[in-house]
PDB file of C-alpha atoms in Angstrom:
ATOM      1  CA  MET A   1     154.098 135.554  61.318  1.00 72.00           C
ATOM      2  CA  SER A   2     155.198 132.638  63.048  1.00 88.00           C
ATOM      3  CA  LEU A   3     153.262 129.778  64.390  1.00 90.00           C
ATOM      4  CA  SER A   4     153.397 131.066  67.906  1.00 90.00           C
ATOM      5  CA  GLY A   5     152.030 134.434  66.732  1.00 90.00           C
ATOM      6  CA  ILE A   6     149.153 132.714  64.894  1.00 91.00           C
ATOM      7  CA  GLY A   7     148.438 130.646  68.030  1.00 91.00           C
ATOM      8  CA  VAL A   8     148.375 133.766  70.202  1.00 92.00           C
ATOM      9  CA  LEU A   9     146.116 135.493  67.639  1.00 92.00           C
ATOM     10  CA  LEU A  10     143.681 132.521  67.690  1.00 93.00           C
ATOM     11  CA  ILE A  11     143.706 132.476  71.486  1.00 94.00           C
ATOM     12  CA  GLY A  12     143.024 136.231  71.484  1.00 93.00           C
ATOM     13  CA  ILE A  13     140.085 135.847  69.057  1.00 95.00           C
ATOM     14  CA  GLY A  14     138.678 132.991  71.172  1.00 94.00           C
ATOM     15  CA  PHE A  15     139.076 135.055  74.295  1.00 94.00           C
ATOM     16  CA  LEU A  16     137.301 138.010  72.563  1.00 95.00           C
ATOM     17  CA  ILE A  17     134.361 135.783  71.531  1.00 96.00           C
ATOM     18  CA  LEU A  18     134.205 134.330  75.029  1.00 95.00           C
ATOM     19  CA  SER A  19     134.257 137.764  76.646  1.00 95.00           C
ATOM     20  CA  ILE A  20     131.485 139.015  74.287  1.00 95.00           C
ATOM     21  CA  PHE A  21     129.375 135.970  75.165  1.00 95.00           C
ATOM     22  CA  LEU A  22     130.031 136.445  78.898  1.00 95.00           C
ATOM     23  CA  ALA A  23     129.231 140.150  78.620  1.00 95.00           C
ATOM     24  CA  ARG A  24     125.832 139.348  77.095  1.00 95.00           C
ATOM     25  CA  VAL A  25     125.122 136.759  79.796  1.00 95.00           C
ATOM     26  CA  LEU A  26     126.197 139.189  82.516  1.00 95.00           C
ATOM     27  CA  ASN A  27     124.022 141.962  81.014  1.00 95.00           C
ATOM     28  CA  ASN A  28     121.017 139.615  80.995  1.00 95.00           C
ATOM     29  CA  MET A  29     121.824 138.621  84.571  1.00 95.00           C
ATOM     30  CA  ALA A  30     122.030 142.310  85.553  1.00 95.00           C
ATOM     31  CA  ALA A  31     118.626 142.947  83.958  1.00 95.00           C
ATOM     32  CA  ILE A  32     117.150 140.051  85.893  1.00 95.00           C
ATOM     33  CA  LEU A  33     118.675 141.278  89.135  1.00 94.00           C
ATOM     34  CA  ASN A  34     117.318 144.788  88.450  1.00 94.00           C
ATOM     35  CA  GLY A  35     113.835 143.267  87.975  1.00 93.00           C
ATOM     36  CA  VAL A  36     114.193 141.342  91.214  1.00 93.00           C
ATOM     37  CA  GLY A  37     115.305 144.524  92.948  1.00 92.00           C
ATOM     38  CA  ARG A  38     112.220 146.421  91.718  1.00 92.00           C
ATOM     39  CA  THR A  39     109.973 143.518  92.814  1.00 90.00           C
ATOM     40  CA  VAL A  40     111.573 143.488  96.247  1.00 91.00           C
ATOM     41  CA  GLU A  41     111.058 147.273  96.493  1.00 91.00           C
ATOM     42  CA  GLN A  42     107.347 146.837  95.678  1.00 89.00           C
ATOM     43  CA  LEU A  43     106.944 143.901  98.061  1.00 87.00           C
ATOM     44  CA  PRO A  44     106.352 145.944 101.279  1.00 89.00           C
ATOM     45  CA  ASP A  45     103.536 147.898  99.605  1.00 88.00           C
ATOM     46  CA  GLN A  46     101.950 144.708  98.310  1.00 88.00           C
ATOM     47  CA  LEU A  47     102.308 143.022 101.698  1.00 88.00           C
ATOM     48  CA  ASP A  48     100.615 146.019 103.344  1.00 89.00           C
ATOM     49  CA  ASP A  49      97.686 145.656 100.940  1.00 89.00           C
ATOM     50  CA  VAL A  50      97.474 141.894 101.567  1.00 90.00           C
ATOM     51  CA  LEU A  51      97.616 142.368 105.337  1.00 91.00           C
ATOM     52  CA  ASN A  52      94.912 145.068 105.187  1.00 92.00           C
ATOM     53  CA  GLU A  53      92.660 142.723 103.158  1.00 92.00           C
ATOM     54  CA  THR A  54      93.354 139.895 105.603  1.00 93.00           C
ATOM     55  CA  GLY A  55      92.434 142.151 108.514  1.00 92.00           C
ATOM     56  CA  GLN A  56      89.150 143.074 106.807  1.00 94.00           C
ATOM     57  CA  ILE A  57      88.374 139.394 106.161  1.00 94.00           C
ATOM     58  CA  ILE A  58      89.018 138.561 109.816  1.00 94.00           C
ATOM     59  CA  GLN A  59      86.794 141.477 110.902  1.00 94.00           C
ATOM     60  CA  ASN A  60      83.990 140.316 108.580  1.00 94.00           C
ATOM     61  CA  SER A  61      84.373 136.761 109.897  1.00 93.00           C
ATOM     62  CA  ASN A  62      84.076 138.001 113.468  1.00 93.00           C
ATOM     63  CA  ASP A  63      80.953 140.006 112.599  1.00 93.00           C
ATOM     64  CA  THR A  64      79.407 136.992 110.864  1.00 93.00           C
ATOM     65  CA  LEU A  65      80.249 134.723 113.799  1.00 92.00           C
ATOM     66  CA  ALA A  66      78.708 137.210 116.255  1.00 91.00           C
ATOM     67  CA  ASP A  67      75.554 137.342 114.085  1.00 91.00           C
ATOM     68  CA  VAL A  68      75.347 133.531 113.958  1.00 91.00           C
ATOM     69  CA  ASN A  69      75.792 133.316 117.745  1.00 89.00           C
ATOM     70  CA  GLU A  70      73.015 135.876 118.245  1.00 89.00           C
ATOM     71  CA  LYS A  71      70.657 133.979 115.943  1.00 88.00           C
ATOM     72  CA  LEU A  72      71.492 130.666 117.637  1.00 85.00           C
ATOM     73  CA  GLY A  73      70.724 132.326 120.970  1.00 85.00           C
ATOM     74  CA  THR A  74      67.246 133.204 119.712  1.00 86.00           C
ATOM     75  CA  LEU A  75      66.730 129.636 118.366  1.00 84.00           C
ATOM     76  CA  THR A  76      67.878 127.840 121.526  1.00 85.00           C
ATOM     77  CA  PRO A  77      64.468 128.163 123.292  1.00 84.00           C
ATOM     78  CA  LEU A  78      62.824 126.741 120.167  1.00 82.00           C
ATOM     79  CA  PHE A  79      65.115 123.705 120.339  1.00 83.00           C
ATOM     80  CA  HIS A  80      64.205 123.268 124.019  1.00 85.00           C
ATOM     81  CA  ILE A  81      60.490 123.422 123.130  1.00 87.00           C
ATOM     82  CA  VAL A  82      60.923 120.833 120.380  1.00 85.00           C
ATOM     83  CA  GLY A  83      62.825 118.626 122.830  1.00 85.00           C
ATOM     84  CA  ASP A  84      60.024 118.975 125.411  1.00 86.00           C
ATOM     85  CA  VAL A  85      57.387 118.105 122.801  1.00 86.00           C
ATOM     86  CA  GLY A  86      59.414 115.050 121.785  1.00 86.00           C
ATOM     87  CA  GLU A  87      59.702 113.947 125.415  1.00 87.00           C
ATOM     88  CA  SER A  88      55.961 114.417 125.962  1.00 87.00           C
ATOM     89  CA  THR A  89      55.198 112.441 122.820  1.00 88.00           C
ATOM     90  CA  ARG A  90      57.498 109.660 123.973  1.00 87.00           C
ATOM     91  CA  LYS A  91      55.762 109.538 127.378  1.00 87.00           C
ATOM     92  CA  LEU A  92      52.318 109.487 125.719  1.00 84.00           C
ATOM     93  CA  ALA A  93      53.360 106.666 123.384  1.00 86.00           C
ATOM     94  CA  SER A  94      54.776 104.756 126.354  1.00 86.00           C
ATOM     95  CA  SER A  95      51.483 105.183 128.252  1.00 85.00           C
ATOM     96  CA  VAL A  96      49.449 104.013 125.275  1.00 83.00           C
ATOM     97  CA  ASN A  97      51.780 101.037 124.892  1.00 85.00           C
ATOM     98  CA  ASP A  98      51.348 100.166 128.586  1.00 85.00           C
ATOM     99  CA  ILE A  99      47.552 100.371 128.274  1.00 86.00           C
ATOM    100  CA  ALA A 100      47.594  98.178 125.176  1.00 82.00           C
ATOM    101  CA  GLY A 101      49.800  95.650 126.971  1.00 82.00           C
ATOM    102  CA  THR A 102      47.408  95.594 129.936  1.00 83.00           C
ATOM    103  CA  ILE A 103      44.430  95.038 127.639  1.00 77.00           C
ATOM    104  CA  ILE A 104      46.237  92.222 125.837  1.00 77.00           C
ATOM    105  CA  ARG A 105      47.121  90.545 129.150  1.00 75.00           C
ATOM    106  CA  LYS A 106      43.519  90.840 130.340  1.00 72.00           C
ATOM    107  CA  THR A 107      42.111  89.390 127.137  1.00 69.00           C
ATOM    108  CA  GLU A 108      44.632  86.542 127.218  1.00 67.00           C
ATOM    109  CA  SER A 109      43.658  85.693 130.803  1.00 65.00           C
ATOM    110  CA  VAL A 110      39.998  85.069 129.869  1.00 62.00           C
ATOM    111  CA  ASP A 111      39.504  81.326 129.903  1.00 66.00           C
ATOM    112  CA  GLU A 112      38.490  79.345 126.832  1.00 66.00           C
ATOM    113  CA  GLU A 113      34.990  78.528 128.049  1.00 67.00           C
ATOM    114  CA  THR A 114      34.112  82.191 128.580  1.00 71.00           C
ATOM    115  CA  ARG A 115      35.346  83.007 125.113  1.00 66.00           C
ATOM    116  CA  ASN A 116      33.312  80.170 123.619  1.00 68.00           C
ATOM    117  CA  LYS A 117      30.189  81.356 125.456  1.00 69.00           C
ATOM    118  CA  ARG A 118      30.671  84.878 124.138  1.00 70.00           C
ATOM    119  CA  LEU A 119      31.275  83.631 120.605  1.00 68.00           C
ATOM    120  CA  GLY A 120      28.327  81.243 120.886  1.00 72.00           C
ATOM    121  CA  GLY A 121      26.078  84.092 121.990  1.00 75.00           C
ATOM    122  CA  LEU A 122      27.305  86.245 119.134  1.00 73.00           C
ATOM    123  CA  TYR A 123      26.853  83.484 116.562  1.00 76.00           C
ATOM    124  CA  GLY A 124      23.463  82.598 118.027  1.00 77.00           C
ATOM    125  CA  SER A 125      22.291  86.212 117.796  1.00 80.00           C
ATOM    126  CA  ALA A 126      23.466  86.441 114.207  1.00 80.00           C
ATOM    127  CA  ALA A 127      21.753  83.138 113.326  1.00 81.00           C
ATOM    128  CA  LEU A 128      18.504  84.269 114.995  1.00 82.00           C
ATOM    129  CA  ALA A 129      18.569  87.564 113.085  1.00 83.00           C
ATOM    130  CA  LEU A 130      19.191  85.705 109.820  1.00 84.00           C
ATOM    131  CA  TYR A 131      16.387  83.265 110.579  1.00 83.00           C
ATOM    132  CA  ALA A 132      14.006  86.129 111.384  1.00 82.00           C
ATOM    133  CA  VAL A 133      14.852  87.928 108.161  1.00 82.00           C
ATOM    134  CA  ASN A 134      14.511  84.769 106.083  1.00 81.00           C
ATOM    135  CA  SER A 135      11.244  83.688 107.698  1.00 78.00           C
ATOM    136  CA  GLY A 136       9.822  87.184 107.191  1.00 74.00           C
ATOM    137  CA  LYS A 137      10.673  86.984 103.505  1.00 73.00           C
ATOM    138  CA  GLU A 138       9.145  83.507 103.268  1.00 70.00           C
ATOM    139  CA  LYS A 139       5.920  84.633 104.931  1.00 69.00           C
ATOM    140  CA  LYS A 140       5.609  87.478 102.443  1.00 67.00           C
ATOM    141  CA  ARG A 141       5.988  85.039  99.580  1.00 64.00           C
ATOM    142  CA  GLY A 142       3.442  82.713 101.113  1.00 56.00           C
ATOM    143  CA  PHE A 143       5.454  79.523 101.112  1.00 50.00           C
ATOM    144  CA  LEU A 144       8.222  77.990 103.151  1.00 48.00           C
ATOM    145  CA  LYS A 145      11.558  77.831 101.505  1.00 50.00           C
ATOM    146  CA  ARG A 146      13.558  74.689 101.784  1.00 54.00           C
ATOM    147  CA  HIS A 147      16.834  75.000 103.713  1.00 56.00           C
ATOM    148  CA  SER A 148      19.987  75.111 101.633  1.00 67.00           C
ATOM    149  CA  LYS A 149      22.927  72.738 101.878  1.00 75.00           C
ATOM    150  CA  LEU A 150      24.956  75.526 103.491  1.00 76.00           C
ATOM    151  CA  TYR A 151      22.432  75.858 106.291  1.00 77.00           C
ATOM    152  CA  ALA A 152      22.385  72.105 106.867  1.00 80.00           C
ATOM    153  CA  SER A 153      26.187  72.043 106.872  1.00 83.00           C
ATOM    154  CA  GLY A 154      26.244  74.881 109.409  1.00 83.00           C
ATOM    155  CA  GLU A 155      23.805  73.056 111.682  1.00 86.00           C
ATOM    156  CA  GLN A 156      25.923  69.906 111.484  1.00 87.00           C
ATOM    157  CA  ARG A 157      29.061  71.856 112.404  1.00 87.00           C
ATOM    158  CA  ALA A 158      27.328  73.580 115.306  1.00 88.00           C
ATOM    159  CA  PHE A 159      26.193  70.168 116.559  1.00 90.00           C
ATOM    160  CA  ASP A 160      29.763  68.836 116.179  1.00 91.00           C
ATOM    161  CA  ILE A 161      31.171  71.814 118.111  1.00 90.00           C
ATOM    162  CA  ASP A 162      28.677  71.315 120.952  1.00 91.00           C
ATOM    163  CA  ARG A 163      29.491  67.583 121.041  1.00 91.00           C
ATOM    164  CA  MET A 164      33.258  68.322 121.177  1.00 90.00           C
ATOM    165  CA  LYS A 165      32.722  70.798 124.019  1.00 88.00           C
ATOM    166  CA  GLU A 166      30.820  68.222 126.031  1.00 88.00           C
ATOM    167  CA  GLU A 167      33.497  65.593 125.357  1.00 88.00           C
ATOM    168  CA  ALA A 168      36.206  68.025 126.452  1.00 86.00           C
ATOM    169  CA  LYS A 169      34.287  68.817 129.668  1.00 85.00           C
ATOM    170  CA  GLU A 170      33.872  65.151 130.446  1.00 84.00           C
ATOM    171  CA  ALA A 171      37.556  64.442 129.785  1.00 84.00           C
ATOM    172  CA  ALA A 172      38.560  67.376 131.986  1.00 80.00           C
ATOM    173  CA  MET A 173      36.291  66.203 134.814  1.00 80.00           C
ATOM    174  CA  GLU A 174      37.720  62.727 134.592  1.00 80.00           C
ATOM    175  CA  SER A 175      41.235  64.177 134.865  1.00 72.00           C
ATOM    176  CA  ASN A 176      40.138  66.463 137.754  1.00 57.00           C
ATOM    177  CA  TYR A 177      41.143  69.566 135.834  1.00 54.00           C
ATOM    178  CA  MET A 178      37.785  71.252 136.270  1.00 50.00           C
ATOM    179  CA  SER A 179      35.498  71.539 139.242  1.00 50.00           C
ATOM    180  CA  ASN A 180      32.021  70.020 139.140  1.00 51.00           C
ATOM    181  CA  GLU A 181      30.343  73.395 139.687  1.00 50.00           C
ATOM    182  CA  LYS A 182      29.889  74.140 135.995  1.00 46.00           C
TER     183      LYS A 182
END
């Protein structure tokens, strides 16, 4: 055999190996395409099942939505009642606030002298009650108890307060802030 015959023989063997390899690849490709073909044939049936399930889900959603709307319809009057109660409560709180504001304005408009007279009367009544209780206890014991330092201090402060009130009245009369009627 000559060199050209050996070359042709080697090319033939290479071509045979290449054709065997391509045949295997093409067979595998044919198997894959057959599988794809079967999947495509089954696809309409599967899509029908999916669409039927989707239709049922939509129907169930519509039923649920209708049920929720019905229940909300029954709750709407309750929400209106709660809103009315809230509005009434707000109006009541506003009225109470207005009354409290009026009372505060009235108490602030009372002049200082009237307040002092009221407090003086209250303190005087309390002091008289305390004196009566203490003197009753002392009479039961049969002797007079000596006044404490606290009592003496309280008397001194009461005297100082009365003195300051008189000085304030005199200063106000001198400045013509008060009338001479009092």
